[in-house]
Amino acid sequence: MLKLEFKVTPWDVEGMVDYDKLIEQFGTSPLTDELLERTARLTKSELPIYFRRRFFFSHRDYDKILEDYESGRGFFLYTGRGPSGPMHIGHIIPFYATKWLQEKFGVNLYIQITDDEKFLFKNLTLDETKRWAYENILDIIAVGFDPDKTFIFQDSEFTKIYEMALPIAKKINYSMAKAVFGFNEQSKIGMIFYPAIQAAPTFFERKRCLIPAAIDQDPYWRLQRDFAESLGYYKTAALHSKFVPPLTGLEGKMSASKPETAVYLTDDPEEAGKKIWRFALTGGQPTLKEQREKGGNPEKCVVFKWLEIFFEEDDKKLMERYHACKAGELTCGECKRYLIKKVQEFLKEHQKKRKEAEKKVEKFKYTGELAREQWERAIPEKLR
Amino acid sequence: MLKLEFKVTPWDVEGMVDYDKLIEQFGTSPLTDELLERTARLTKSELPIYFRRRFFFSHRDYDKILEDYESGRGFFLYTGRGPSGPMHIGHIIPFYATKWLQEKFGVNLYIQITDDEKFLFKNLTLDETKRWAYENILDIIAVGFDPDKTFIFQDSEFTKIYEMALPIAKKINYSMAKAVFGFNEQSKIGMIFYPAIQAAPTFFERKRCLIPAAIDQDPYWRLQRDFAESLGYYKTAALHSKFVPPLTGLEGKMSASKPETAVYLTDDPEEAGKKIWRFALTGGQPTLKEQREKGGNPEKCVVFKWLEIFFEEDDKKLMERYHACKAGELTCGECKRYLIKKVQEFLKEHQKKRKEAEKKVEKFKYTGELAREQWERAIPEKLR
């Protein structure tokens, strides 16, 4: 596997230093070669780039998930989206990883759209978060999930979630919630209750739940792991990803509030190209002469990082690009043009599927097999 | 009206001293003769004993309710029950008052069964509070509400209430909730959120809401009155009742946890009679001789109080009994036997209606006109 080569490259080592700290700080486990090889073996598949390039790098109980799969007990997937604005490239990548897991393991997937959370925590009306919920759901459906094994639900609508949150809300006291979420006297009571709503889907089935999400979401699930077994359920498992860097630099993550840092899934491909051309940070030298002489720094280059994380499927091509850059054979303009082409192809394809998704919303939310099964439990018998 | 005579009787003055303090302390308004006379005039009815004997003695904005009725804007009724055990006489009396209001004003009534609250605040499972919900609903239906104008809903089931609670939960911060409910670091996050669920039904219609309830419930609604208008709704109105004293004394109210203090609606009439005979506190003298000489103290007598609040419809008879007691013409045994007969008649009739209620649960919860209308809003269009 190529990742071994990558592991010794500077950017990955550099990146790994921080992420290793996170593993230690959060008390999670590294996603080892052994676990990845077992994943490949069990799914009889080649690993997708998110795993083989270690975009997902940490986990909790993923080994137990694989055991449950092997033993036939099975597991299910849960992920979500807070609908407070348009989705960008960084938001959608974990959904692709989730799609791969659903497809290869053949498991149910629950996608929680937290229009309640965004209403409670942001300066948005419920109508606004519901509108963003619809927009975001189109982007999510465009990823290509199995409509009979995927249930997309909005908290404000699938309010059965409130009943399911009750036993959880009786397990978490104010002091615990405050420690994880930093509440204070001014926090609204809706915000204080919200952790129970976010944990509820981990109990949708009496199987182990696997949550693929960026590592910063981990504290939410740590709370769940504290009380899950006392309610007769499993501690949730998780696969943790790194962040997709913003166009403008390797620090932090893409921010929806700074449009120049991100490529949105609904951006016009031409405009997206211009944005990348203008704002993408590269690891190039100040002059072409120096670039030819000293070579570039792909490890400090957002363009290279985006190719590595998502846009260059071909491991061989990515390595060639890395070495060519280091050797001064490539200019930053060439790399940017290559990324722009890749991003534009992706956006065109995504936007086509997004358009088609409009006709599929009903199935994912209400009439698909899994959706119907969940609503069946939510609507009193006398009214069905 | 008889109340004027009663007002000057010692027990009522004594009672009024405390309740006056409450009016002052809570900042509510006394339920005046003028308001009661207006009620009689508008409903073209004689006032029921709950009003003419001032069992309801205080209010907020009841004058505005009457204005809304007169102007044709209308209003609606909201009350509830926390299902943590069997209901007793003290629980059901406000429901009779509510039934009178519904019938005379011809308005919608929402009855919230807070199985979530009792689960969160008590040492009970959700299955237990759901079971009590069913039992309590039978008692409530037995009162005789209009099945097409009454919606009985359990929070754990009519979870649309969660969505309706969201805007409220964004208005109340932890500090406000703590001040009213006395929360602390150990309070469960479900308890902290609960005030939003309890306030939600006051917004079921864009009309003024009238809540008939014991005065101790007032703080809950005071919170609602703080933010209702900022959400585009009315401050809720309320009619406040006194407490029904326990069998064993005039202090406090009947407690479901002390079976000897209360007569339960499901008590066997024979057993209820024995309980009253054995435990009811009277205002009698130590010996029959003293009783004949000095007379009894109806103002210190639970038996008399129960007759006054609920079991002696006839004002003339009640006054005769009062004077006969004071004159030493009655023994406590005679009064107890009279109350026992009245209670037993009531229980037999109630239990007959309770049995019939089993067939009506579906209508009040799901298929009656008002219930259907509410569920219609709760179930997504695609699933109806």
Short mmCIF file of N, CA, C and O in Angstrom, two decimals, chain B residues 93 99 105 167 217 330 358:
data_model
loop_
_atom_site.label_atom_id
_atom_site.label_comp_id
_atom_site.label_asym_id
_atom_site.label_seq_id
_atom_site.Cartn_x
_atom_site.Cartn_y
_atom_site.Cartn_z
N ILE B 93 -60.98 17.43 40.40
CA ILE B 93 -61.88 18.58 40.52
C ILE B 93 -61.58 19.69 39.51
O ILE B 93 -62.49 20.18 38.83
N LYS B 99 -64.13 21.28 32.31
CA LYS B 99 -65.24 20.78 31.49
C LYS B 99 -66.37 21.82 31.42
O LYS B 99 -66.94 22.07 30.37
N PHE B 105 -68.40 27.80 27.08
CA PHE B 105 -67.82 28.72 26.09
C PHE B 105 -67.65 28.06 24.71
O PHE B 105 -67.32 28.71 23.73
N PRO B 167 -38.59 27.10 19.71
CA PRO B 167 -38.48 28.57 19.84
C PRO B 167 -38.54 29.02 21.29
O PRO B 167 -37.93 30.02 21.66
N GLN B 217 -48.94 26.07 40.37
CA GLN B 217 -48.42 25.89 39.02
C GLN B 217 -48.07 27.23 38.36
O GLN B 217 -47.50 27.25 37.27
N LEU B 330 -75.47 18.58 65.14
CA LEU B 330 -74.95 17.47 64.31
C LEU B 330 -73.78 16.78 65.02
O LEU B 330 -73.00 17.43 65.72
N GLU B 358 -62.77 3.51 28.15
CA GLU B 358 -61.81 2.64 27.43
C GLU B 358 -62.06 2.65 25.93
O GLU B 358 -61.12 2.59 25.15
#
